[in-house]
């Protein structure tokens, strides 16, 4: 292993801070692994794939969810590397990471070329005024076409093809040259060592033994172990217990200077005091102004999260508080459901983000949870002129009170091989999409831009897109304002009682079809009772579909061997009366699978 003294006093001119950005599954984590190996940061005996991905869920799904930072040494230069997620739902993680960097490595798969998220992340880096080093990855694959991909990059992004490097992150080919290019092209950080301390917190997580551990980028001044820190936005003071760097294992150091990236432990127990975007300064000589921080992300998808066991509600509240520290894009507020009891209405950046957060809550905090159907935020204008924002279908006013409903739109960018153009246009039109632009990036690849209602995208649009294009199409989206639409609320009644967890807002043209699918699905999922259970869907109080879960039949006349028919009839009438009474007082238990299946109504 390379001898690397993290306490070496390295000048700013010998530092480079950079992120790796790309579309999902283009090899960011694999490149990070090769850089760790090449710089000797990890002992070969301890090396494993996706080394920086610390969560089990990241390894199982093969995606990066949390940005991870590591400090390595290459040719007497100190490199701070941040590995970022690639999925559109985690774009907020990327934007936070870029604030701690002066440059990026833009990784493009040489067999697939530019994808939608490649463009989105590249424009994000340009907005942050960062230097971009482009590398074509996977050049050892038989399907790789680096010449075509390089010309695409030159045409679409305006980056010179002569500056594009070719690498194989899997074998390590070209990675040393890439690190050399990082040193040559990415500028050194700037900062005044003698100015009052300004350090930006760009990530935090809660450790039950040591409290809040925050990742920081020092902009000005020095961060010294043992000093007293002032958190400028929270307006609180804490003693700095430990300052260190990740190599990738945490290593304590005496100080961090301008331009350095590391972590701090300051005995913070209130998780709200060390949020992402907070500025840290010295208590005895604080900076006059906080750093700009981050734009608060706006949730796009909402759902209710409830504990299966009502006694776990306080545990869920504490878990959400700690998770928000680690993932600032989650929002939540308490709500009550007649069917599910006490829970929280949570906001997420997308459906994958929602799935990941629910899974993390269950795994990391040992909770058993139910999530309701996802919904989006609607702007409802009432007949008296007031405007109400609704993200929960159960808060939608009665139809006679509503004058108009506006739904959020997305600008969806789809990049696909041209052979799939027809099926994609058909899919978008079936989801009420409107074509904005169509442009050929090359003879084989086309970019389609559609305006589509957010509600049509969040549930299964991505899955449908991938299945229709055999996985070759890529999707990126961003908010594009609101539009007026004809929307109604669909309620589901089980045994005559409205189950608010299944209520949803859909377009009027699709409402009856949605109701039929829901009742059919629930008929399969709800177990048989000792009485008939009607499952109905209703629009504005009008029943539009019905299915019945037939009762379990007990053969009460089995003991009658022949004899008068009146005896059998008497027993059957008695059973009938009992079932009628049971139906009036009986309560139907809906299994958890039914709530989960409500998210996945197949076309």
XYZ file of C-alpha atoms in Angstrom:
603
model
C 0.000 0.000 0.000
C 1.192 3.513 -0.829
C 2.562 5.442 2.151
C 0.152 8.359 2.557
C 0.511 10.746 5.475
C -2.837 12.560 5.665
C -1.290 15.116 8.004
C 1.127 16.292 5.281
C 0.797 20.058 4.880
C -0.153 20.196 1.213
C -0.541 23.601 -0.419
C -3.729 24.509 -2.271
C -1.864 24.398 -5.575
C -1.347 20.638 -5.070
C -5.025 19.881 -4.330
C -7.773 18.895 -6.746
C -11.447 18.476 -5.802
C -13.608 16.641 -8.358
C -16.761 14.544 -8.750
C -17.544 11.701 -11.114
C -20.871 12.263 -12.902
C -22.687 10.245 -15.559
C -25.896 8.466 -16.473
C -26.876 5.554 -14.203
C -24.835 2.348 -14.782
C -22.074 3.953 -16.868
C -19.323 2.878 -14.451
C -18.876 5.609 -11.807
C -18.472 3.224 -8.866
C -16.178 0.926 -10.909
C -13.953 3.897 -11.803
C -13.867 4.884 -8.109
C -12.711 1.333 -7.287
C -9.862 1.553 -9.846
C -8.767 4.959 -8.501
C -8.687 3.561 -4.945
C -6.577 0.609 -6.162
C -4.268 2.704 -8.308
C -3.539 5.249 -5.565
C -3.068 2.545 -2.928
C -5.837 3.943 -0.721
C -7.238 0.442 -0.023
C -5.304 -2.697 0.838
C -5.787 -5.204 -2.044
C -6.841 -7.853 0.488
C -9.773 -5.676 1.604
C -10.808 -4.491 -1.846
C -14.359 -5.262 -3.005
C -16.637 -4.063 -5.793
C -18.504 -0.773 -5.206
C -16.144 -0.058 -2.310
C -17.538 3.407 -1.600
C -21.177 2.240 -1.644
C -21.673 1.673 2.065
C -25.356 0.636 2.157
C -26.517 -2.944 1.499
C -29.377 -1.614 -0.610
C -26.859 0.075 -2.974
C -25.025 -3.222 -3.515
C -28.231 -5.206 -4.054
C -29.618 -2.769 -6.640
C -26.233 -1.951 -8.193
C -26.838 1.803 -7.949
C -25.305 4.641 -5.951
C -27.795 6.379 -3.679
C -25.550 8.512 -1.475
C -22.607 10.584 -2.699
C -19.374 9.393 -1.010
C -16.115 11.313 -0.668
C -12.563 9.978 -0.320
C -9.079 11.555 -0.191
C -6.294 9.910 -2.190
C -2.766 10.834 -3.262
C -1.460 10.736 -6.854
C 2.010 11.955 -7.903
C 2.385 14.236 -4.860
C -1.056 15.737 -5.436
C -3.956 15.301 -3.009
C -7.212 14.420 -4.788
C -10.632 14.717 -3.130
C -12.961 12.426 -5.081
C -16.757 12.440 -4.705
C -18.649 9.512 -6.285
C -22.200 10.649 -7.116
C -25.500 8.867 -7.962
C -26.644 8.670 -11.588
C -30.436 8.217 -11.332
C -32.605 11.277 -11.974
C -34.287 10.923 -8.548
C -30.950 11.580 -6.809
C -29.971 14.654 -8.822
C -30.083 16.683 -5.589
C -27.190 14.599 -4.238
C -25.202 15.467 -7.381
C -25.883 19.224 -7.087
C -24.726 19.225 -3.436
C -21.544 17.356 -4.344
C -20.687 19.775 -7.149
C -20.688 22.671 -4.678
C -17.620 21.080 -3.030
C -15.651 20.727 -6.312
C -13.771 22.717 -8.945
C -14.179 20.107 -11.702
C -15.847 16.858 -12.778
C -15.083 13.695 -14.704
C -17.995 13.193 -17.118
C -18.173 9.458 -17.797
C -19.902 8.220 -20.958
C -20.480 4.557 -21.855
C -18.709 3.968 -25.203
C -21.294 1.330 -26.163
C -24.363 3.508 -25.417
C -23.213 7.082 -25.964
C -24.894 10.146 -24.495
C -27.917 9.358 -22.322
C -30.514 11.707 -20.841
C -28.898 11.930 -17.415
C -25.476 12.522 -19.039
C -26.865 15.759 -20.457
C -28.615 16.745 -17.216
C -25.513 16.212 -15.061
C -23.256 17.930 -17.603
C -25.481 21.041 -17.669
C -25.502 20.957 -13.835
C -21.679 21.069 -13.869
C -21.720 23.923 -16.407
C -24.153 25.858 -14.163
C -21.646 25.478 -11.298
C -18.911 26.786 -13.655
C -16.827 23.608 -13.268
C -14.075 22.263 -15.522
C -15.244 19.114 -17.360
C -12.936 16.188 -18.178
C -14.744 13.759 -20.514
C -13.877 10.042 -20.497
C -15.367 7.285 -22.674
C -15.697 4.176 -20.512
C -16.100 0.478 -21.403
C -13.958 0.743 -24.550
C -13.025 -2.956 -24.124
C -16.627 -4.055 -24.883
C -17.277 -5.561 -28.350
C -20.189 -3.129 -28.852
C -18.081 -0.052 -28.029
C -18.017 2.667 -30.692
C -15.785 5.433 -29.279
C -15.555 7.385 -32.559
C -19.346 7.745 -32.856
C -19.697 8.599 -29.142
C -16.914 11.209 -29.317
C -18.574 12.937 -32.307
C -21.926 12.884 -30.431
C -20.303 14.543 -27.407
C -18.682 17.164 -29.630
C -21.968 17.892 -31.420
C -24.313 17.910 -28.400
C -22.125 19.252 -25.582
C -19.682 21.319 -27.619
C -16.631 19.668 -26.009
C -13.644 19.022 -28.288
C -13.257 15.352 -29.289
C -9.448 15.723 -29.113
C -9.748 16.266 -25.349
C -11.847 13.094 -24.775
C -10.033 10.227 -23.036
C -10.741 6.517 -23.584
C -10.673 4.233 -20.534
C -11.847 0.897 -19.204
C -12.774 1.287 -15.543
C -13.080 -2.495 -15.215
C -9.519 -3.323 -16.335
C -7.909 -0.018 -15.305
C -6.791 0.826 -18.843
C -6.401 4.595 -19.317
C -7.193 5.439 -15.663
C -3.629 6.750 -14.854
C -3.881 9.108 -17.857
C -7.318 10.215 -16.596
C -5.875 11.135 -13.177
C -3.083 13.048 -14.920
C -5.720 14.964 -16.910
C -7.575 15.787 -13.675
C -4.364 17.336 -12.273
C -3.625 19.248 -15.497
C -7.099 20.539 -16.370
C -9.022 20.985 -13.115
C -8.001 24.175 -11.272
C -6.731 24.164 -7.694
C -9.152 25.421 -4.999
C -8.954 29.050 -3.911
C -9.358 30.266 -0.342
C -7.845 32.609 2.248
C -6.132 30.747 5.099
C -6.095 33.876 7.312
C -9.769 34.792 6.808
C -12.456 33.813 9.380
C -13.435 30.165 9.034
C -16.183 29.323 6.515
C -16.865 25.601 6.002
C -19.871 24.221 4.123
C -21.635 21.075 5.377
C -22.627 19.089 2.262
C -23.729 15.845 3.941
C -24.422 14.453 7.431
C -25.490 11.252 9.104
C -26.340 10.242 12.679
C -24.162 7.827 14.645
C -25.815 6.598 17.837
C -22.508 6.673 19.737
C -20.904 9.876 18.431
C -23.888 11.982 17.361
C -23.975 13.839 14.038
C -20.998 13.289 11.703
C -20.867 15.942 8.963
C -18.930 16.059 5.683
C -17.495 19.546 5.130
C -15.659 21.563 2.483
C -13.467 24.315 3.959
C -13.785 27.480 1.831
C -11.836 29.999 3.946
C -9.862 29.832 7.195
C -8.744 26.761 9.113
C -10.755 24.067 10.859
C -8.734 23.000 13.917
C -9.414 20.110 16.260
C -10.377 21.250 19.790
C -11.758 24.640 18.724
C -15.244 25.973 19.434
C -17.534 26.078 16.380
C -20.430 28.357 15.578
C -23.199 26.989 13.318
C -24.295 30.241 11.654
C -27.802 29.320 10.462
C -28.800 27.215 13.485
C -27.208 29.888 15.760
C -25.697 27.283 18.116
C -22.169 26.672 19.426
C -20.441 23.271 19.808
C -16.990 22.018 20.776
C -15.166 20.372 17.880
C -14.243 16.902 19.142
C -12.654 15.531 15.994
C -11.739 16.690 12.518
C -10.580 14.204 9.919
C -10.482 12.954 6.342
C -11.727 9.761 4.673
C -8.985 7.748 3.004
C -11.605 5.987 2.659
C -11.431 4.950 6.338
C -11.917 7.937 8.671
C -8.558 9.287 9.876
C -8.307 12.112 12.441
C -6.097 15.113 11.557
C -5.120 18.262 13.437
C -6.591 20.707 10.944
C -8.206 21.216 7.539
C -7.213 24.215 5.442
C -8.920 26.107 2.587
C -10.012 23.824 -0.248
C -9.846 20.619 1.830
C -12.719 18.168 2.213
C -13.171 16.112 5.382
C -15.532 15.421 8.268
C -16.242 16.918 11.701
C -17.678 15.479 14.915
C -18.856 18.226 17.295
C -21.104 16.370 19.775
C -24.255 17.522 17.943
C -27.244 15.550 19.242
C -30.057 17.641 17.758
C -30.070 16.512 14.134
C -31.705 19.762 12.980
C -28.598 21.780 13.871
C -26.287 20.239 11.240
C -28.388 20.252 8.072
C -26.849 20.143 4.601
C -26.038 23.683 3.481
C -25.147 24.876 7.013
C -22.075 27.103 7.365
C -19.618 26.388 10.186
C -17.326 29.108 11.614
C -15.170 29.756 14.691
C -17.127 30.875 17.757
C -14.475 33.427 18.876
C -14.080 35.025 15.420
C -17.131 34.059 13.347
C -17.531 34.889 9.658
C -19.835 37.801 8.931
C -21.958 35.901 6.401
C -23.006 32.311 5.790
C -22.154 30.581 2.509
C -24.980 30.388 -0.076
C -25.762 26.740 0.793
C -28.299 24.857 -1.347
C -31.643 25.484 -2.964
C -34.283 23.535 -1.056
C -35.440 20.637 -3.287
C -39.137 20.532 -4.168
C -40.821 17.140 -3.667
C -42.584 15.746 -6.729
C -44.286 12.621 -5.327
C -46.202 12.287 -2.070
C -47.450 9.280 -0.139
C -48.527 8.368 3.370
C -46.190 6.155 5.433
C -47.731 4.362 8.414
C -46.377 1.827 10.930
C -48.177 -1.541 10.789
C -48.027 -1.562 14.592
C -49.486 1.724 15.891
C -47.130 1.634 18.892
C -44.183 2.235 16.511
C -45.391 5.741 15.584
C -42.864 7.535 17.903
C -40.084 5.309 16.495
C -41.120 6.267 12.927
C -41.019 9.978 13.830
C -37.491 9.648 15.255
C -36.368 7.545 12.251
C -37.620 10.190 9.782
C -35.803 12.917 11.734
C -32.496 11.022 11.502
C -33.019 10.034 7.863
C -33.730 13.652 6.856
C -30.301 14.554 8.223
C -28.766 12.092 5.748
C -31.235 12.848 2.917
C -32.325 16.495 3.049
C -34.714 16.094 0.097
C -37.304 14.117 2.144
C -40.176 16.153 3.625
C -42.752 14.870 6.114
C -45.648 16.031 8.283
C -48.034 14.066 10.556
C -51.381 12.850 9.209
C -54.160 10.521 10.320
C -55.958 7.849 8.283
C -59.231 6.181 9.257
C -57.926 2.864 7.889
C -54.262 3.036 8.940
C -54.162 5.233 12.064
C -51.335 7.709 12.733
C -48.555 8.216 10.208
C -46.744 10.820 8.103
C -47.376 12.437 4.720
C -43.972 12.310 3.035
C -42.643 14.070 -0.070
C -40.040 12.522 -2.397
C -38.132 13.475 -5.563
C -39.464 10.464 -7.508
C -40.868 6.953 -7.200
C -37.454 5.252 -6.890
C -36.555 7.752 -4.164
C -39.806 6.829 -2.391
C -39.027 3.095 -2.582
C -35.464 3.604 -1.325
C -36.536 5.779 1.631
C -39.198 3.283 2.706
C -36.723 0.417 2.452
C -34.078 2.353 4.400
C -36.584 3.126 7.173
C -37.467 -0.566 7.444
C -33.861 -1.820 7.361
C -31.917 0.818 9.261
C -34.529 1.462 11.970
C -36.188 -1.984 12.113
C -39.714 -0.762 11.314
C -42.641 -2.457 9.540
C -44.355 0.107 7.300
C -47.237 0.537 4.858
C -47.033 3.143 2.065
C -50.203 4.471 0.398
C -50.638 5.108 -3.341
C -48.323 7.859 -4.629
C -49.859 11.194 -5.573
C -48.634 14.591 -6.784
C -49.393 18.167 -5.725
C -52.472 19.757 -7.295
C -53.566 23.392 -7.256
C -57.350 23.519 -6.687
C -59.332 26.734 -7.318
C -62.626 26.768 -5.399
C -65.801 28.511 -6.576
C -65.372 31.169 -3.890
C -62.022 32.122 -5.525
C -59.626 30.658 -2.949
C -56.772 28.431 -4.114
C -55.884 25.285 -2.177
C -52.782 23.111 -2.641
C -53.653 19.394 -2.330
C -51.105 16.558 -2.136
C -53.423 14.060 -0.415
C -56.471 12.802 -2.376
C -58.515 12.800 0.842
C -58.047 16.588 1.142
C -59.652 17.238 -2.279
C -62.848 19.295 -1.766
C -66.250 18.024 -2.979
C -66.753 18.317 -6.754
C -69.545 20.926 -6.391
C -67.104 23.238 -4.551
C -64.330 22.992 -7.194
C -64.040 25.474 -10.051
C -60.758 24.197 -11.611
C -57.844 21.868 -10.855
C -54.310 22.395 -12.133
C -51.814 19.521 -12.279
C -47.991 19.752 -12.471
C -46.229 19.128 -15.796
C -42.819 17.668 -16.565
C -40.444 18.383 -19.401
C -39.305 14.821 -20.152
C -36.165 14.299 -22.249
C -35.922 10.831 -23.823
C -32.846 9.689 -25.770
C -33.345 6.476 -27.731
C -32.166 4.492 -30.752
C -34.233 5.779 -33.693
C -35.843 2.335 -34.275
C -37.920 2.803 -31.091
C -39.209 6.300 -31.932
C -42.699 5.056 -32.850
C -43.354 3.004 -29.701
C -42.089 5.839 -27.478
C -44.344 8.399 -29.169
C -47.282 6.015 -28.746
C -46.449 5.584 -25.027
C -46.142 9.355 -24.433
C -49.402 10.109 -26.243
C -51.216 7.457 -24.183
C -49.990 9.335 -21.097
C -51.400 12.664 -22.364
C -47.954 13.826 -23.505
C -47.388 16.693 -25.953
C -44.354 16.618 -28.274
C -42.184 19.737 -27.861
C -39.066 18.865 -29.852
C -37.541 16.005 -31.828
C -33.871 16.101 -32.799
C -31.488 13.507 -34.243
C -28.183 13.477 -32.323
C -26.809 11.100 -34.966
C -28.408 8.942 -37.706
C -28.971 6.162 -35.128
C -30.035 8.181 -32.057
C -32.857 10.628 -31.501
C -33.773 13.017 -28.670
C -37.488 13.464 -27.925
C -38.746 16.176 -25.581
C -42.314 15.871 -24.287
C -44.482 17.790 -21.868
C -46.237 15.131 -19.772
C -48.380 15.417 -16.620
C -46.301 14.399 -13.589
C -49.049 12.044 -12.367
C -48.686 10.001 -15.588
C -44.916 9.611 -15.107
C -44.403 8.856 -11.422
C -45.946 5.392 -11.167
C -44.741 3.129 -13.966
C -43.748 5.314 -16.947
C -40.038 4.528 -16.561
C -40.712 0.757 -16.434
C -42.967 0.949 -19.509
C -40.327 2.973 -21.377
C -37.578 0.456 -20.603
C -39.686 -2.596 -21.517
C -40.819 -1.108 -24.856
C -37.251 -0.166 -25.878
C -35.490 -3.294 -24.489
C -33.698 -1.040 -21.990
C -32.022 1.216 -24.585
C -33.987 4.444 -23.970
C -33.013 6.845 -21.189
C -35.163 9.395 -19.379
C -34.530 12.678 -17.607
C -37.150 15.162 -16.451
C -37.601 18.533 -14.808
C -40.661 20.563 -13.660
C -42.426 22.558 -16.375
C -45.218 24.476 -14.616
C -48.918 23.603 -14.257
C -51.876 23.105 -16.573
C -55.628 22.893 -16.043
C -57.038 19.351 -16.336
C -60.265 17.409 -15.876
C -59.456 15.382 -12.745
C -61.618 13.391 -10.331
C -61.076 11.471 -7.110
C -61.592 7.698 -7.183
C -62.566 6.152 -3.831
C -62.387 2.454 -2.968
C -64.984 1.002 -0.576
C -64.485 -2.328 1.171
C -67.623 -3.729 2.806
C -69.263 -0.317 2.357
C -66.484 1.602 4.154
C -64.221 4.012 2.239
C -60.556 3.028 2.643
C -58.806 6.398 2.394
C -55.409 4.746 1.783
C -56.614 3.611 -1.675
C -58.124 6.964 -2.740
C -56.390 8.615 -5.682
C -56.824 11.515 -8.121
C -56.828 10.534 -11.808
C -57.861 12.010 -15.159
C -61.602 11.743 -15.821
C -61.067 9.688 -19.003
C -59.144 7.020 -17.089
C -61.060 7.062 -13.798
C -63.473 4.186 -14.464
C -60.716 2.016 -15.901
C -58.560 2.687 -12.818
C -61.498 1.814 -10.526
C -62.100 -1.506 -12.326
C -58.422 -2.459 -12.130
C -58.275 -1.624 -8.431
C -61.359 -3.653 -7.496
C -60.167 -6.638 -9.579
C -56.729 -6.505 -7.973
C -58.086 -6.222 -4.439
C -60.447 -9.151 -5.015
C -57.349 -11.326 -5.556
C -55.524 -9.937 -2.528
C -58.140 -9.687 0.223
C -58.606 -13.056 1.962
C -62.062 -14.648 2.151
C -64.111 -13.912 5.279
C -67.092 -15.719 6.792
C -69.344 -13.286 4.901
C -69.425 -11.796 1.387
C -67.146 -8.732 1.081
C -68.120 -6.225 -1.642
C -65.247 -4.178 -3.102
C -66.449 -1.074 -4.954
C -64.901 1.948 -6.646
C -66.748 5.256 -6.648
C -66.364 8.587 -8.478
C -68.073 11.565 -6.801
C -70.238 9.142 -4.799
C -71.323 7.132 -7.885
C -70.349 3.438 -7.862
C -68.598 2.569 -11.135
C -67.356 -0.986 -10.511
C -67.815 -3.825 -8.054
C -66.233 -7.160 -7.228
C -67.195 -9.540 -4.426
C -64.940 -11.714 -2.304
C -67.204 -14.732 -1.731
C -67.690 -16.004 1.795
C -66.042 -19.111 3.148
C -68.836 -21.691 3.220
C -69.385 -23.893 6.238
C -71.524 -26.947 5.427
C -74.077 -26.734 8.291
C -76.290 -29.507 6.854
C -73.472 -32.070 6.720
C -74.813 -33.642 9.929
C -78.280 -34.210 8.409
C -78.559 -37.707 7.032
C -81.835 -37.648 5.144
C -84.962 -36.621 7.085
C -87.414 -33.822 6.451
C -86.306 -30.921 4.163
C -87.684 -28.401 6.679
C -84.851 -29.292 9.116
C -82.204 -28.487 6.494
C -83.994 -25.280 5.541
C -84.162 -24.209 9.195
C -80.372 -24.666 9.576
C -79.648 -22.760 6.331
C -81.933 -19.867 7.383
C -80.179 -19.697 10.755
C -76.802 -19.560 8.985
C -78.077 -16.843 6.644
C -79.200 -14.664 9.595
C -75.836 -15.164 11.303
C -73.928 -14.118 8.151
C -76.146 -11.002 7.777
C -75.432 -9.976 11.397
C -71.721 -10.725 10.971
C -71.560 -8.595 7.819
C -73.062 -5.602 9.638
C -70.528 -5.745 12.497
C -67.651 -7.603 10.791
C -64.360 -5.775 10.087
C -62.296 -6.683 7.028
C -58.535 -6.830 7.616
C -56.657 -5.655 4.510
C -53.229 -7.343 4.269
C -50.091 -5.269 3.706
C -49.586 -6.849 0.254
C -52.807 -5.182 -0.907
C -51.452 -1.713 -0.094
C -48.151 -2.455 -1.802
C -49.926 -3.897 -4.859
C -51.945 -0.677 -5.151
C -48.716 1.018 -6.278
C -48.206 -1.461 -9.093
C -51.381 -1.592 -11.156
C -50.156 -3.080 -14.423
C -51.378 -1.710 -17.744
